[in-house]
PDB file of N, CA and C in Angstrom:
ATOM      1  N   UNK F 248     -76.079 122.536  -2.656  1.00 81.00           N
ATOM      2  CA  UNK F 248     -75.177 122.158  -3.718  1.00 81.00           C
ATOM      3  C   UNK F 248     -75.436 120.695  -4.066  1.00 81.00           C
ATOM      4  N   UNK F 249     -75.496 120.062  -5.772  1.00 86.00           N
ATOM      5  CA  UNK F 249     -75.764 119.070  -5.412  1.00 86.00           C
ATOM      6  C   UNK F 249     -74.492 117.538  -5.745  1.00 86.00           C
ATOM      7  N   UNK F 250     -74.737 116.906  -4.977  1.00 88.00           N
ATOM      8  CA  UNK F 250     -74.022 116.347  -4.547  1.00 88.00           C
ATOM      9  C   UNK F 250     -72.973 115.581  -5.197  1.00 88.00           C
ATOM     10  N   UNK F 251     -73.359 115.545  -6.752  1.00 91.00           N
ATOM     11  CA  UNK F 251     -71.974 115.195  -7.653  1.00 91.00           C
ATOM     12  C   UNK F 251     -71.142 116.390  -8.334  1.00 91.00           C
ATOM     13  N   UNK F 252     -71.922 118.048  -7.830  1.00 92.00           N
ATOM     14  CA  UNK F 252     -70.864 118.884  -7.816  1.00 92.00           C
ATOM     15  C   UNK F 252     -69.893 119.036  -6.683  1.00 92.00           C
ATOM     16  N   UNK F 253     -70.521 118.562  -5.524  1.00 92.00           N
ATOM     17  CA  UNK F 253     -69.767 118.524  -4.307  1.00 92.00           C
ATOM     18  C   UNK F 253     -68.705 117.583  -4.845  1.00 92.00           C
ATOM     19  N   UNK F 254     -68.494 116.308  -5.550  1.00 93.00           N
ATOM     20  CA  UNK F 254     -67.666 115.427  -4.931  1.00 93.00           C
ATOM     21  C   UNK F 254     -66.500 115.848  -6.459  1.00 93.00           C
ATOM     22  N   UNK F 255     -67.355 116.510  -7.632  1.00 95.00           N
ATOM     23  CA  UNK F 255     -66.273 116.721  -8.104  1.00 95.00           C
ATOM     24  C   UNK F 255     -65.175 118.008  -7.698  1.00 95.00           C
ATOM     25  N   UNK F 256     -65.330 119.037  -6.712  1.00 95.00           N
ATOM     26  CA  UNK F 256     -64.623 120.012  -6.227  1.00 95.00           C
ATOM     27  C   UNK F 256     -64.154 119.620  -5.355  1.00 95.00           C
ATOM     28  N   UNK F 257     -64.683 118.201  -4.405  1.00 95.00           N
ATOM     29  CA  UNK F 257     -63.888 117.402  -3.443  1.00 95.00           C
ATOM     30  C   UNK F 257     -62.647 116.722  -4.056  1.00 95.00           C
ATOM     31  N   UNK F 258     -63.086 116.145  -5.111  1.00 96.00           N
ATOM     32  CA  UNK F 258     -61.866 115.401  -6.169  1.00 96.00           C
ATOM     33  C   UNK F 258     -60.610 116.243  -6.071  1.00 96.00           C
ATOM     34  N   UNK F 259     -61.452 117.645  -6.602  1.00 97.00           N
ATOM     35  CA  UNK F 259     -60.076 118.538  -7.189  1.00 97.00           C
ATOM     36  C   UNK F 259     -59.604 118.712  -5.919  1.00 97.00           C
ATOM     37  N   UNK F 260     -60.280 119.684  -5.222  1.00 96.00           N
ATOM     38  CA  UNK F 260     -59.611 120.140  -3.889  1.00 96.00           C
ATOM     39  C   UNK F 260     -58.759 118.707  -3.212  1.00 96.00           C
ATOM     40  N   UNK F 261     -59.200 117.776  -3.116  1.00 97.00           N
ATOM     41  CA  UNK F 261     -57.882 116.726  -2.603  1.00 97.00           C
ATOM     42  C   UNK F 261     -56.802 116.170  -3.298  1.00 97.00           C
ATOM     43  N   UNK F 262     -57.506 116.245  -5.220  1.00 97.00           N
ATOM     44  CA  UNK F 262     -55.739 115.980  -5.877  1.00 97.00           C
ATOM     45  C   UNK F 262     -54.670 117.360  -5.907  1.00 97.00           C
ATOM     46  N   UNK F 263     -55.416 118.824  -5.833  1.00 97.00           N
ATOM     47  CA  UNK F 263     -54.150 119.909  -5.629  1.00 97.00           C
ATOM     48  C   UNK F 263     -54.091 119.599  -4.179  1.00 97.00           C
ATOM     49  N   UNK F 264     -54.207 119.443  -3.186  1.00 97.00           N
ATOM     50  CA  UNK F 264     -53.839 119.021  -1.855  1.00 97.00           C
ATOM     51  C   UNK F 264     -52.941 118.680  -1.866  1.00 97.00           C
ATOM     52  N   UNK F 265     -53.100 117.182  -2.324  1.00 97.00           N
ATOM     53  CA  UNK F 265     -52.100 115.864  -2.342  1.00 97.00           C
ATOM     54  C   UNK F 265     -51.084 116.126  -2.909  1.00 97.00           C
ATOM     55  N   UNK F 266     -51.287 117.059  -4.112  1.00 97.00           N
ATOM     56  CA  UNK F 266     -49.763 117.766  -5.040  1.00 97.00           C
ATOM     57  C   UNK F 266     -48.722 118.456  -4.184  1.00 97.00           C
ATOM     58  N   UNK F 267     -49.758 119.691  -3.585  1.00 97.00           N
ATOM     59  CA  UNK F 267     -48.867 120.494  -2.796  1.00 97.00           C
ATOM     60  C   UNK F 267     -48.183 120.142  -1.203  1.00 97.00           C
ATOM     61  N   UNK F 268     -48.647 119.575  -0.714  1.00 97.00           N
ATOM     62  CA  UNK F 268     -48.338 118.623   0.399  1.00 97.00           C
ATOM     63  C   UNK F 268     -47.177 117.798  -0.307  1.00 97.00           C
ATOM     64  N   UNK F 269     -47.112 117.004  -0.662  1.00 95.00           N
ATOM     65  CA  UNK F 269     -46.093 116.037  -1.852  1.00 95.00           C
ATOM     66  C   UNK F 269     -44.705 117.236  -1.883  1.00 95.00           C
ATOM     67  N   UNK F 270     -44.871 118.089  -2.616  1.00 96.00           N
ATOM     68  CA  UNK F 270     -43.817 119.002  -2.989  1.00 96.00           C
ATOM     69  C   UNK F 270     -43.620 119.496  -1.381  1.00 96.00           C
ATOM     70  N   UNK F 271     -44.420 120.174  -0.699  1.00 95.00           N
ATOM     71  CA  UNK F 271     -43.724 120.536   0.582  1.00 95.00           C
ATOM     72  C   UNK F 271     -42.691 119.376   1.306  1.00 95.00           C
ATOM     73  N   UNK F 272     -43.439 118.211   1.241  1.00 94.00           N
ATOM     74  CA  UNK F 272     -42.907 117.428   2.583  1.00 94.00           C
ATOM     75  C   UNK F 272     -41.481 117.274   1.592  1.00 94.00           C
ATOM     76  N   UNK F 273     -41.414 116.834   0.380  1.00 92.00           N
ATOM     77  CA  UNK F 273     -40.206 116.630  -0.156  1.00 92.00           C
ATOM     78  C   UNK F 273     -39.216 117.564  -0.526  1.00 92.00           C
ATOM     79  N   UNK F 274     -39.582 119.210  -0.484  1.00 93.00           N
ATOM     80  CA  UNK F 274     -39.216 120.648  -0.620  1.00 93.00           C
ATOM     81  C   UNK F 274     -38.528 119.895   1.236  1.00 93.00           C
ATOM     82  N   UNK F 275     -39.005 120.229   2.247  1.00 92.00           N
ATOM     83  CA  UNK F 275     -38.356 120.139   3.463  1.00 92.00           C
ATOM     84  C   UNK F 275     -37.753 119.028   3.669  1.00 92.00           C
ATOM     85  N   UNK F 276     -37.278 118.121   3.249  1.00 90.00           N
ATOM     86  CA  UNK F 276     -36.524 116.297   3.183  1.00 90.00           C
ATOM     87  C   UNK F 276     -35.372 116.917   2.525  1.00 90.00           C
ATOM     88  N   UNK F 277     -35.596 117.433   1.575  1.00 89.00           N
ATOM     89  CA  UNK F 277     -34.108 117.564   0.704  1.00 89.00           C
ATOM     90  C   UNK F 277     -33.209 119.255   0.974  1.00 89.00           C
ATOM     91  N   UNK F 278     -34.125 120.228   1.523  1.00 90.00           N
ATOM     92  CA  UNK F 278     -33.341 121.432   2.160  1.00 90.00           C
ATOM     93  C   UNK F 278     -32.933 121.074   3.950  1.00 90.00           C
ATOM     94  N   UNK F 279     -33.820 120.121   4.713  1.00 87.00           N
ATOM     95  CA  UNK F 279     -32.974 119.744   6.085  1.00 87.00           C
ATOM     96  C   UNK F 279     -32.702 118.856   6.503  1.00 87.00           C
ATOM     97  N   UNK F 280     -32.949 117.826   5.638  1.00 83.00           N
ATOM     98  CA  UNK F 280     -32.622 116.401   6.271  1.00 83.00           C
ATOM     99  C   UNK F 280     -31.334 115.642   4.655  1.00 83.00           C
ATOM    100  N   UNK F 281     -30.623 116.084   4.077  1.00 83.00           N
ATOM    101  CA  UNK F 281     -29.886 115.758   3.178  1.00 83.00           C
ATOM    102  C   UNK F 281     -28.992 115.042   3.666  1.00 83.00           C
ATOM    103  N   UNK F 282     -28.176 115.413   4.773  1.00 87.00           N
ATOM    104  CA  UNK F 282     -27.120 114.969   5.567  1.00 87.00           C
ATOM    105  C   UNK F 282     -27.309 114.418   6.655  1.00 87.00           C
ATOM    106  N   UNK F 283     -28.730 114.102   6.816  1.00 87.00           N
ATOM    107  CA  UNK F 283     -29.113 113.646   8.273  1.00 87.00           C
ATOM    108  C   UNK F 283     -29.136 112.038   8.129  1.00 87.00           C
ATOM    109  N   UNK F 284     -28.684 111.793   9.553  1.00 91.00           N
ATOM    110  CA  UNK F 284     -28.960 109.964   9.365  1.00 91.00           C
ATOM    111  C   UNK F 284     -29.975 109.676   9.391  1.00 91.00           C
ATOM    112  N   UNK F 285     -29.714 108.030   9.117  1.00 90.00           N
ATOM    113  CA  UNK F 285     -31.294 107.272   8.397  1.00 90.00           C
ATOM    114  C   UNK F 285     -32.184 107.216   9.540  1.00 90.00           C
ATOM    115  N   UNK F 286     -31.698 107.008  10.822  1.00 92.00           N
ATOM    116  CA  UNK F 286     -33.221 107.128  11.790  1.00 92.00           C
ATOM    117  C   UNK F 286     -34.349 108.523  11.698  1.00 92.00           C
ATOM    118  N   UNK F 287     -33.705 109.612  11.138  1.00 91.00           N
ATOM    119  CA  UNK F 287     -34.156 110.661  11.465  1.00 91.00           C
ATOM    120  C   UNK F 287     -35.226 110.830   9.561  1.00 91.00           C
ATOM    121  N   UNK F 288     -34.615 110.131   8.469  1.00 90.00           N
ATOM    122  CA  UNK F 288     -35.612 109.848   7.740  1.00 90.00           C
ATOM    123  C   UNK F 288     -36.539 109.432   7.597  1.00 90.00           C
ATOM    124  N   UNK F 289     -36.218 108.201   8.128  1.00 92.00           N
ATOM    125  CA  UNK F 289     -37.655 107.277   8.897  1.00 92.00           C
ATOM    126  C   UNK F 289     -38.602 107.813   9.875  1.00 92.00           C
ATOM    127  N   UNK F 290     -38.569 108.666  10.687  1.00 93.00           N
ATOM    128  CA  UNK F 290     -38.917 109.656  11.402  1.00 93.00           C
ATOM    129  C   UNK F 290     -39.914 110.481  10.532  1.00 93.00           C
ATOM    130  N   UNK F 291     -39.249 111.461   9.525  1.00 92.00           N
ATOM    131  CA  UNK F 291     -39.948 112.498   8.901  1.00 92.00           C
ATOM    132  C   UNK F 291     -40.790 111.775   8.174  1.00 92.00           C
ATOM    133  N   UNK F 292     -40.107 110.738   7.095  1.00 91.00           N
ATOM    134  CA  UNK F 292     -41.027 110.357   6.188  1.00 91.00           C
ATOM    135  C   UNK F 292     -41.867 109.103   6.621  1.00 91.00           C
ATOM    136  N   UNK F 293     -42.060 109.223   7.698  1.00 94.00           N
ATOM    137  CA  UNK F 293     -43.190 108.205   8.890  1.00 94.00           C
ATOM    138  C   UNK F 293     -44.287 109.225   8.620  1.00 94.00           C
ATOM    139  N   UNK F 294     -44.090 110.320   9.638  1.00 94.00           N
ATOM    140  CA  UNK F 294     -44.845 111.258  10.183  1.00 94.00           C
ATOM    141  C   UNK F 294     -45.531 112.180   9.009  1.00 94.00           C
ATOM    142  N   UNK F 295     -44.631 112.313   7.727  1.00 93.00           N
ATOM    143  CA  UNK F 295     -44.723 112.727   6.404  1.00 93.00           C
ATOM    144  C   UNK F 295     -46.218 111.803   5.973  1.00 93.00           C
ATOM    145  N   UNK F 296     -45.929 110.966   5.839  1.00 92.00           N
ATOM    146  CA  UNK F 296     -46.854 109.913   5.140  1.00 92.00           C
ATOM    147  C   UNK F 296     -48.112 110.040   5.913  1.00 92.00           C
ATOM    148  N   UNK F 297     -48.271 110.373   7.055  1.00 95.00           N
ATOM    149  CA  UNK F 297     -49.236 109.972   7.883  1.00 95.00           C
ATOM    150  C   UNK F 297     -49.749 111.711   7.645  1.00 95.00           C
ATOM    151  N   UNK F 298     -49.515 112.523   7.998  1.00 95.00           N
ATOM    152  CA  UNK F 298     -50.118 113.887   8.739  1.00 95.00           C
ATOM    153  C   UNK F 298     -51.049 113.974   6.819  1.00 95.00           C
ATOM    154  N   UNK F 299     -51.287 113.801   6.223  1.00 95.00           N
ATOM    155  CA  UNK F 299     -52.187 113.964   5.280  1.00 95.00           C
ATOM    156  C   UNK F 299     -53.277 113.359   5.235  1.00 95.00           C
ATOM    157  N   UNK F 300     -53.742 112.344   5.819  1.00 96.00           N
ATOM    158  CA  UNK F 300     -54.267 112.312   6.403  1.00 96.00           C
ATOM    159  C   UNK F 300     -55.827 112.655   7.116  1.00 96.00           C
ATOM    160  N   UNK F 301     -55.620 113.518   8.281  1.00 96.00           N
ATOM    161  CA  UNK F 301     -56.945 114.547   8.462  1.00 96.00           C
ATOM    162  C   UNK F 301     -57.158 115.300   7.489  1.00 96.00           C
ATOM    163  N   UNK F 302     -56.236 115.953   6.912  1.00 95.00           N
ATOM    164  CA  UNK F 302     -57.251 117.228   5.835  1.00 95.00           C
ATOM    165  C   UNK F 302     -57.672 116.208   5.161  1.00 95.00           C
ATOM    166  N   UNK F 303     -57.333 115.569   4.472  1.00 95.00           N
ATOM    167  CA  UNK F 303     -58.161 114.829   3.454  1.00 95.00           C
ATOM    168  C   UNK F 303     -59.296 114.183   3.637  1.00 95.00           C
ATOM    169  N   UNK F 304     -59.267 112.932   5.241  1.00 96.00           N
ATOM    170  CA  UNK F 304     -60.550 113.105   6.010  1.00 96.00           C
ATOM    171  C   UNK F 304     -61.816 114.158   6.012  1.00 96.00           C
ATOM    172  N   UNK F 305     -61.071 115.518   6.239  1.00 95.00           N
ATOM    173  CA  UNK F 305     -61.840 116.259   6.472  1.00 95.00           C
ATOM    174  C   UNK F 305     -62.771 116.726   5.109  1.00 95.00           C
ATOM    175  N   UNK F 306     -61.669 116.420   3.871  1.00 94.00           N
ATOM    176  CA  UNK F 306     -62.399 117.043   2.614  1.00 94.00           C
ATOM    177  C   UNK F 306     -63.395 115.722   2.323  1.00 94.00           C
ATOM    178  N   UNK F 307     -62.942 114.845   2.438  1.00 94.00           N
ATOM    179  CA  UNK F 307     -63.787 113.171   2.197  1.00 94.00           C
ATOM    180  C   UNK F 307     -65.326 113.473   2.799  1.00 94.00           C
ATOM    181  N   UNK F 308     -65.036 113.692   4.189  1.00 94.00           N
ATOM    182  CA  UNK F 308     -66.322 113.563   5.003  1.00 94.00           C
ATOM    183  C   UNK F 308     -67.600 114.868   4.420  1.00 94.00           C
ATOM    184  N   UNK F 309     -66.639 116.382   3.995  1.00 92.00           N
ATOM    185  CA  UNK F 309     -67.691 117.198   3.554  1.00 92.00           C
ATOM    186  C   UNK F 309     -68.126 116.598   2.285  1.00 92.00           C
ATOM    187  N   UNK F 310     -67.658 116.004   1.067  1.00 92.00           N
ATOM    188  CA  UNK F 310     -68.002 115.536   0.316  1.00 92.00           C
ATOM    189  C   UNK F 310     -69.126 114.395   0.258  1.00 92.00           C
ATOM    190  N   UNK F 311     -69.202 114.099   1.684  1.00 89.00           N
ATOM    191  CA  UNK F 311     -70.602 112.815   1.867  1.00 89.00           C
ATOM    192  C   UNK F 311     -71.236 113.419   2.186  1.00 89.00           C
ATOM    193  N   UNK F 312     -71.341 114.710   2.586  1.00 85.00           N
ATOM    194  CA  UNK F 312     -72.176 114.830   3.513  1.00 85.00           C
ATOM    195  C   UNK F 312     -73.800 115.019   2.526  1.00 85.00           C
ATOM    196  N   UNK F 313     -74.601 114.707   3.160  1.00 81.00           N
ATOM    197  CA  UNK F 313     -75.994 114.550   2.633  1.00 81.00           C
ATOM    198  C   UNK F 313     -76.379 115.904   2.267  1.00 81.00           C
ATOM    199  N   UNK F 314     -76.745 115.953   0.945  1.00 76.00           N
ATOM    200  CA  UNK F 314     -77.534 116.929   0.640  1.00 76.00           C
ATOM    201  C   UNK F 314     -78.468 118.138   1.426  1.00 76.00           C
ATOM    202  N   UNK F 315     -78.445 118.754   1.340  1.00 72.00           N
ATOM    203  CA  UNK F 315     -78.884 119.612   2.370  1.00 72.00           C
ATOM    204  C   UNK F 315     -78.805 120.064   3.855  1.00 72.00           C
ATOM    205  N   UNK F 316     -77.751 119.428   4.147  1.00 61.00           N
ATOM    206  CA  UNK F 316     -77.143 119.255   5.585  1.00 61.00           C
ATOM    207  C   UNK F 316     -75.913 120.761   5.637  1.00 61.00           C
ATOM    208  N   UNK F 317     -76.743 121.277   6.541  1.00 58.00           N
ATOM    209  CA  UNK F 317     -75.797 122.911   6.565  1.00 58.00           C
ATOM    210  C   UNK F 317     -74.702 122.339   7.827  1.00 58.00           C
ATOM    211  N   UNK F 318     -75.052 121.182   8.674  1.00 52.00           N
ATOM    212  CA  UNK F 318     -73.921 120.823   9.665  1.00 52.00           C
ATOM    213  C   UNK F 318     -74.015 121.724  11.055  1.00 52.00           C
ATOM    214  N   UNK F 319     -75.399 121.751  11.203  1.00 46.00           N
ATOM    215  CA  UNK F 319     -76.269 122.345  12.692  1.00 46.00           C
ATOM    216  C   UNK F 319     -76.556 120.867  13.101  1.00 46.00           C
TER     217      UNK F 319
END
């Protein structure tokens, strides 16, 4: 595949990522944590912010990867 089709399906595949991740973490903030105290926000939306993270790593790194590299 060559390698500026790779990075534009990397593009996409990490901005619908970033969308749907976004709506989940904030879909679960506002159905279980509405009434919860502020330590326990800081908490989610710590751990929220952070766990996106590896996948995206993971889509970043296939997107470099060198041309012809099957990853043997």
């Amino acid at each position: 595949m060559p390698l500026r089709l790779r990075k534009l399906i990397g593009m996409i595949a990490l901005i619908v990522f970033l969308a749907l991740y976004v709506l989940a973490v904030l879909s679960v903030a506002s159905a279980r944590f509405a009434d919860a105290p502020w330590w326990s926000h800081l908490i989610f939306f710590a751990l929220g912010g952070l766990l996106w993270v590896p996948p995206a790593m993971l889509i970043i790194r296939w997107m470099e990867r060198p041309v012809g590299d099957d990853g043997r």
